[in-house]
């Protein structure tokens, strides 16, 4: 079978809590709101591309528990073509995105995503789909990411790597990738890893391109500061859109999924980033992970209403 995009990535049940303020030490704080949403960087990116019209093949792991069942039902509802791997010795991964008026962070419990092995993926190597684009992130094991690359090597796919979390991203994985999409924090963590003291996204991106010869571009997503796209011969700044931010969870994933969609349609990387910037802005102005990802109709309605 042939697909536009293959995503090998995480499945995470998100339990976001929305708070009136960041809690003080020792404070018990009552949440303003909370939900149970399907999420995970892998799933979010796959769903975003799928909702825009890409033929997406998704591979991700769950555990044998109620959260895994929740995730399986969510995937059935979405209608994404998937290959879910059941890790019998791990819980389904979950995360607690914490959203306050002036901060956003995610507490991530790795579970099944950090249990997946080379052997698990090789179980269906004979039915591995054809594709020219592969999307990877840092929530699965290094072995899973490197196996996905090895299984697709003969197809020579364009590999987009979201280096998040950075601690699971090896130099070998970056060197095997073509487009790296760090956010501000991930760019700083990479700089720290290589002993660079500068916080300048352009400078760090240029150093990454110099260090990793296989990379075509670094796309630094800078939140309110927009996007810095650095290729081997050009630099672009794409300003952020002035939307009202409600929950930035999955905005970066919306960006990655939309960028992959646009590239699969033949867009240039610059045009793909401009489009993906719009899609990421939509996601940041809606609650949740998968629930915040727009279709074409959602985008048209939202941006025709003056947003
Ligand atoms: O990028 C956002 C995702 O990262 C969330 O859906 C959460 O699951 C975390 O892993």
CSV table of C-alpha atoms and ligand atoms in Angstrom, one decimal:
chain,number,residue,atom,x,y,z
A,1,UNK,CA,0.0,0.0,0.0
A,2,UNK,CA,1.1,3.6,-0.6
A,3,UNK,CA,0.5,6.5,1.8
A,4,UNK,CA,1.3,10.2,1.6
A,5,UNK,CA,2.8,10.1,5.1
A,6,UNK,CA,3.9,7.5,7.7
A,7,UNK,CA,3.9,8.6,11.3
A,8,UNK,CA,5.7,6.3,13.8
A,9,UNK,CA,4.9,7.9,17.1
A,10,UNK,CA,3.4,8.1,20.6
A,11,UNK,CA,-0.1,7.6,21.8
A,12,UNK,CA,-0.8,9.5,25.0
A,13,UNK,CA,-4.0,10.0,27.0
A,14,UNK,CA,-4.0,13.7,27.9
A,15,UNK,CA,-5.6,14.8,31.2
A,16,UNK,CA,-5.2,18.6,30.9
A,17,UNK,CA,-5.9,20.8,33.9
A,18,UNK,CA,-6.7,24.5,33.5
A,19,UNK,CA,-5.7,26.6,36.5
A,20,UNK,CA,-6.4,30.2,37.5
A,21,UNK,CA,-2.8,30.7,38.4
A,22,UNK,CA,0.5,28.7,38.9
A,23,UNK,CA,0.2,27.1,42.4
A,24,UNK,CA,2.4,28.2,45.2
A,25,UNK,CA,4.6,25.8,47.1
A,26,UNK,CA,2.3,23.6,49.4
A,27,UNK,CA,-0.9,25.0,47.8
A,28,UNK,CA,-3.8,22.7,47.0
A,29,UNK,CA,-5.3,24.3,43.9
A,30,UNK,CA,-8.8,23.6,42.5
A,31,UNK,CA,-8.7,23.3,38.7
A,32,UNK,CA,-11.1,25.6,36.7
A,33,UNK,CA,-11.6,22.8,34.2
A,34,UNK,CA,-10.2,19.4,33.2
A,35,UNK,CA,-10.8,16.8,30.4
A,36,UNK,CA,-9.7,13.4,29.1
A,37,UNK,CA,-8.4,13.8,25.5
A,38,UNK,CA,-6.6,11.6,23.0
A,39,UNK,CA,-3.1,13.0,22.4
A,40,UNK,CA,0.6,12.2,22.1
A,41,UNK,CA,2.9,14.0,19.7
A,42,UNK,CA,2.8,11.1,17.2
A,43,UNK,CA,-1.0,10.8,17.1
A,44,UNK,CA,-1.5,14.6,17.0
A,45,UNK,CA,0.8,15.0,14.0
A,46,UNK,CA,-0.8,12.0,12.2
A,47,UNK,CA,-4.4,13.3,12.9
A,48,UNK,CA,-3.5,16.8,11.7
A,49,UNK,CA,-2.2,15.6,8.4
A,50,UNK,CA,-5.2,13.2,8.1
A,51,UNK,CA,-7.7,15.9,8.8
A,52,UNK,CA,-6.3,18.1,6.0
A,53,UNK,CA,-6.7,15.2,3.6
A,54,UNK,CA,-3.4,13.2,3.6
A,55,UNK,CA,-3.4,9.5,3.4
A,56,UNK,CA,-1.7,8.7,6.7
A,57,UNK,CA,-0.4,5.5,8.1
A,58,UNK,CA,0.1,5.6,11.9
A,59,UNK,CA,2.0,3.2,14.1
A,60,UNK,CA,2.0,3.6,17.9
A,61,UNK,CA,1.8,1.6,21.2
A,62,UNK,CA,-0.7,1.3,24.0
A,63,UNK,CA,-0.9,-0.8,27.2
A,64,UNK,CA,-3.5,-3.5,28.2
A,65,UNK,CA,-5.6,-1.1,30.3
A,66,UNK,CA,-8.6,1.2,30.3
A,67,UNK,CA,-6.6,4.1,28.9
A,68,UNK,CA,-5.5,1.9,26.1
A,69,UNK,CA,-9.1,1.0,25.3
A,70,UNK,CA,-10.0,4.7,25.4
A,71,UNK,CA,-7.2,5.4,22.9
A,72,UNK,CA,-8.3,2.5,20.6
A,73,UNK,CA,-11.9,3.8,20.6
A,74,UNK,CA,-10.6,7.3,19.8
A,75,UNK,CA,-8.6,6.0,16.9
A,76,UNK,CA,-11.6,4.1,15.6
A,77,UNK,CA,-13.7,7.3,15.7
A,78,UNK,CA,-11.0,9.3,13.9
A,79,UNK,CA,-10.8,6.7,11.1
A,80,UNK,CA,-7.1,6.9,10.7
A,81,UNK,CA,-5.4,3.8,9.2
A,82,UNK,CA,-3.3,2.5,12.1
A,83,UNK,CA,-1.2,-0.3,13.4
A,84,UNK,CA,-1.6,-0.2,17.2
A,85,UNK,CA,1.0,-2.3,19.0
A,86,UNK,CA,-0.1,-3.7,22.4
A,87,UNK,CA,2.7,-3.6,24.9
A,88,UNK,CA,1.6,-6.2,27.4
A,89,UNK,CA,4.2,-5.1,30.0
A,90,UNK,CA,3.5,-1.4,30.2
A,91,UNK,CA,0.8,1.0,30.9
A,92,UNK,CA,-0.7,3.3,28.3
A,93,UNK,CA,1.2,6.6,28.3
A,94,UNK,CA,-0.6,9.5,29.8
A,95,UNK,CA,0.2,13.2,30.3
A,96,UNK,CA,-1.0,16.1,32.4
A,97,UNK,CA,-0.8,19.3,30.4
A,98,UNK,CA,-1.0,22.2,32.9
A,99,UNK,CA,-2.4,25.5,31.5
A,100,UNK,CA,-2.4,28.7,33.5
A,101,UNK,CA,-3.0,32.3,32.1
A,102,UNK,CA,0.8,32.8,31.9
A,103,UNK,CA,2.3,29.3,31.6
A,104,UNK,CA,2.0,26.0,29.9
A,105,UNK,CA,3.9,22.8,30.6
A,106,UNK,CA,3.3,19.0,30.3
A,107,UNK,CA,4.0,16.3,32.8
A,108,UNK,CA,4.5,13.2,30.7
A,109,UNK,CA,4.3,9.6,32.0
A,110,UNK,CA,6.1,7.5,29.3
A,111,UNK,CA,4.6,4.0,29.7
A,112,UNK,CA,4.2,1.9,26.5
A,113,UNK,CA,5.8,4.6,24.3
A,114,UNK,CA,9.1,3.9,26.0
A,115,UNK,CA,8.8,0.1,25.8
A,116,UNK,CA,8.5,-0.3,22.0
A,117,UNK,CA,11.4,-2.3,20.5
A,118,UNK,CA,12.9,-3.0,17.1
A,119,UNK,CA,11.3,-6.4,17.2
A,120,UNK,CA,7.9,-5.0,17.8
A,121,UNK,CA,8.1,-2.9,14.6
A,122,UNK,CA,9.7,-5.8,12.6
A,123,UNK,CA,6.7,-8.0,13.3
A,124,UNK,CA,5.0,-6.3,10.3
A,125,UNK,CA,7.9,-5.3,8.2
A,126,UNK,CA,6.4,-7.3,5.3
A,127,UNK,CA,3.3,-5.1,5.2
A,128,UNK,CA,5.1,-1.8,5.9
A,129,UNK,CA,3.6,0.9,3.6
A,130,UNK,CA,5.3,2.8,0.9
A,131,UNK,CA,5.6,6.6,1.5
A,132,UNK,CA,7.8,9.6,0.7
A,133,UNK,CA,7.4,11.3,4.0
A,134,UNK,CA,8.2,9.9,7.5
A,135,UNK,CA,7.3,11.9,10.7
A,136,UNK,CA,9.1,11.1,14.0
A,137,UNK,CA,9.3,12.6,17.4
A,138,UNK,CA,11.1,11.9,20.7
A,139,UNK,CA,8.3,10.2,22.7
A,140,UNK,CA,9.1,6.7,21.4
A,141,UNK,CA,12.3,4.8,22.0
A,142,UNK,CA,15.4,5.6,20.0
A,143,UNK,CA,15.2,1.9,18.8
A,144,UNK,CA,11.7,2.4,17.4
A,145,UNK,CA,12.7,5.6,15.6
A,146,UNK,CA,15.9,4.2,14.1
A,147,UNK,CA,14.0,1.0,13.0
A,148,UNK,CA,11.3,3.1,11.2
A,149,UNK,CA,14.1,4.9,9.4
A,150,UNK,CA,15.8,1.5,8.5
A,151,UNK,CA,12.5,0.0,7.3
A,152,UNK,CA,11.9,2.9,4.9
A,153,UNK,CA,15.5,3.6,3.8
A,154,UNK,CA,14.9,2.1,0.4
A,155,UNK,CA,12.1,4.5,-0.2
A,156,UNK,CA,14.4,7.5,0.5
A,157,UNK,CA,11.7,9.4,2.4
A,158,UNK,CA,11.9,13.0,3.6
A,159,UNK,CA,12.2,12.7,7.4
A,160,UNK,CA,10.8,15.4,9.7
A,161,UNK,CA,12.0,15.0,13.3
A,162,UNK,CA,10.3,16.8,16.2
A,163,UNK,CA,13.1,16.7,18.8
A,164,UNK,CA,10.7,16.5,21.7
A,165,UNK,CA,11.5,15.6,24.4
A,166,UNK,CA,15.2,16.3,23.6
A,167,UNK,CA,16.5,13.7,26.1
A,168,UNK,CA,15.3,10.9,23.8
A,169,UNK,CA,16.9,12.4,20.7
A,170,UNK,CA,20.3,11.1,19.8
A,171,UNK,CA,22.8,12.7,17.5
A,172,UNK,CA,22.4,9.6,15.2
A,173,UNK,CA,18.7,10.3,14.9
A,174,UNK,CA,19.2,14.0,14.1
A,175,UNK,CA,21.9,13.0,11.5
A,176,UNK,CA,19.4,10.6,9.9
A,177,UNK,CA,16.7,13.3,9.6
A,178,UNK,CA,16.2,16.1,7.0
A,179,UNK,CA,14.0,18.7,8.7
A,180,UNK,CA,14.3,19.4,12.4
A,181,UNK,CA,11.4,21.3,14.1
A,182,UNK,CA,12.4,22.3,17.7
A,183,UNK,CA,10.5,24.8,19.8
A,184,UNK,CA,12.2,27.5,21.8
A,185,UNK,CA,12.9,25.3,24.8
A,186,UNK,CA,14.1,22.3,22.7
A,187,UNK,CA,16.5,24.6,20.7
A,188,UNK,CA,17.9,25.9,24.1
A,189,UNK,CA,18.3,22.3,25.3
A,190,UNK,CA,20.1,21.3,22.1
A,191,UNK,CA,22.4,24.3,22.4
A,192,UNK,CA,23.2,23.3,26.0
A,193,UNK,CA,24.0,19.8,24.9
A,194,UNK,CA,26.6,21.0,22.4
A,195,UNK,CA,28.0,23.6,24.8
A,196,UNK,CA,26.7,26.7,22.9
A,197,UNK,CA,25.9,29.6,25.1
A,198,UNK,CA,24.0,31.7,22.6
A,199,UNK,CA,20.1,31.7,22.9
A,200,UNK,CA,19.7,33.1,19.4
A,201,UNK,CA,17.5,30.7,17.4
A,202,UNK,CA,19.0,31.7,14.1
A,203,UNK,CA,22.6,31.1,15.3
A,204,UNK,CA,21.7,27.8,17.0
A,205,UNK,CA,19.9,26.6,13.9
A,206,UNK,CA,22.9,27.5,11.7
A,207,UNK,CA,25.2,25.6,14.1
A,208,UNK,CA,22.9,22.6,13.9
A,209,UNK,CA,23.0,22.6,10.1
A,210,UNK,CA,26.8,22.8,10.3
A,211,UNK,CA,27.0,19.9,12.7
A,212,UNK,CA,24.5,17.6,11.0
A,213,UNK,CA,25.4,17.3,7.3
A,214,UNK,CA,22.2,15.4,6.4
A,215,UNK,CA,19.8,18.1,7.7
A,216,UNK,CA,18.2,20.3,5.0
A,217,UNK,CA,16.6,22.8,7.3
A,218,UNK,CA,15.9,23.7,10.9
A,219,UNK,CA,12.4,25.1,11.6
A,220,UNK,CA,12.4,26.8,15.0
A,221,UNK,CA,8.9,27.4,16.3
A,222,UNK,CA,9.0,30.3,18.6
A,223,UNK,CA,5.5,30.7,19.9
A,224,UNK,CA,4.5,34.4,19.9
A,225,UNK,CA,7.8,35.2,18.1
A,226,UNK,CA,6.7,33.2,15.1
A,227,UNK,CA,8.8,30.8,13.0
A,228,UNK,CA,12.5,31.0,12.1
A,229,UNK,CA,13.1,28.8,9.1
A,230,UNK,CA,16.8,28.2,8.4
A,231,UNK,CA,17.9,26.3,5.3
A,232,UNK,CA,21.4,25.9,4.0
A,233,UNK,CA,21.2,29.0,1.8
A,234,UNK,CA,18.4,31.1,3.2
A,235,UNK,CA,16.7,32.3,6.4
A,236,UNK,CA,13.1,33.3,6.8
A,237,UNK,CA,11.1,34.8,9.6
A,238,UNK,CA,7.4,34.0,9.6
A,239,UNK,CA,5.5,36.1,12.1
A,240,UNK,CA,3.0,34.5,14.5
A,241,UNK,CA,-0.7,35.2,13.9
A,242,UNK,CA,-2.5,37.4,16.4
A,243,UNK,CA,-5.0,34.8,17.7
A,244,UNK,CA,-6.3,34.5,21.3
A,245,UNK,CA,-4.3,31.6,22.8
A,246,UNK,CA,-6.4,29.2,24.8
A,247,UNK,CA,-4.3,26.1,25.1
A,248,UNK,CA,-1.0,25.7,23.2
A,249,UNK,CA,-0.9,21.9,23.7
A,250,UNK,CA,-0.4,20.3,20.3
A,251,UNK,CA,0.1,23.6,18.5
A,252,UNK,CA,3.6,22.3,17.5
A,253,UNK,CA,2.1,19.0,16.4
A,254,UNK,CA,-0.5,20.8,14.3
A,255,UNK,CA,2.4,22.7,12.7
A,256,UNK,CA,4.4,19.4,12.0
A,257,UNK,CA,1.3,17.6,10.6
A,258,UNK,CA,0.3,20.5,8.4
A,259,UNK,CA,3.8,21.0,7.2
A,260,UNK,CA,4.1,17.4,6.2
A,261,UNK,CA,0.7,17.6,4.5
A,262,UNK,CA,1.7,20.6,2.5
A,263,UNK,CA,5.1,19.1,1.5
A,264,UNK,CA,3.3,15.9,0.4
A,265,UNK,CA,1.2,18.2,-1.9
A,266,UNK,CA,4.4,19.5,-3.5
A,267,UNK,CA,4.7,22.8,-1.7
A,268,UNK,CA,8.1,24.4,-1.0
A,269,UNK,CA,9.3,24.2,2.6
A,270,UNK,CA,8.7,28.0,3.0
A,271,UNK,CA,5.1,27.8,1.8
A,272,UNK,CA,4.5,24.7,3.9
A,273,UNK,CA,5.8,26.5,7.0
A,274,UNK,CA,3.6,29.6,6.2
A,275,UNK,CA,0.5,27.3,6.0
A,276,UNK,CA,1.5,25.2,9.0
A,277,UNK,CA,1.9,28.4,11.0
A,278,UNK,CA,-1.8,29.2,10.4
A,279,UNK,CA,-2.8,25.7,11.4
A,280,UNK,CA,-0.7,25.8,14.6
A,281,UNK,CA,-2.3,29.1,15.5
A,282,UNK,CA,-5.7,27.5,15.2
A,283,UNK,CA,-4.7,24.7,17.5
A,284,UNK,CA,-3.3,27.1,20.1
A,285,UNK,CA,-6.7,28.9,20.2
A,286,UNK,CA,-8.7,25.7,20.9
A,287,UNK,CA,-8.6,23.3,23.9
A,288,UNK,CA,-6.9,19.9,24.0
A,289,UNK,CA,-4.6,18.0,21.7
A,290,UNK,CA,-6.4,16.0,19.0
A,291,UNK,CA,-9.6,18.0,19.7
A,292,UNK,CA,-7.8,21.2,18.8
A,293,UNK,CA,-6.7,20.1,15.3
A,294,UNK,CA,-8.5,21.7,12.4
A,295,UNK,CA,-9.9,20.4,9.1
A,296,UNK,CA,-10.0,22.7,6.1
A,297,UNK,CA,-13.6,23.7,7.0
A,298,UNK,CA,-12.6,24.6,10.6
A,299,UNK,CA,-9.8,26.8,9.2
A,300,UNK,CA,-12.0,28.6,6.8
A,301,UNK,CA,-14.7,29.2,9.4
A,302,UNK,CA,-12.3,30.4,12.1
A,303,UNK,CA,-10.2,32.7,10.0
A,304,UNK,CA,-13.3,34.2,8.2
A,305,UNK,CA,-14.6,35.2,11.6
A,306,UNK,CA,-11.9,37.8,11.9
A,307,UNK,CA,-9.4,35.7,13.9
B,1,LIG,O1,2.7,17.9,21.9
B,1,LIG,C1,1.7,17.8,22.8
B,1,LIG,C2,1.5,16.4,23.3
B,1,LIG,O2,2.7,16.1,24.0
B,1,LIG,C3,0.4,16.2,24.2
B,1,LIG,O3,-0.8,15.7,23.5
B,1,LIG,C4,0.9,15.3,25.3
B,1,LIG,O4,0.4,14.0,25.1
B,1,LIG,C5,2.4,15.4,25.2
B,1,LIG,O5,3.0,14.2,25.1
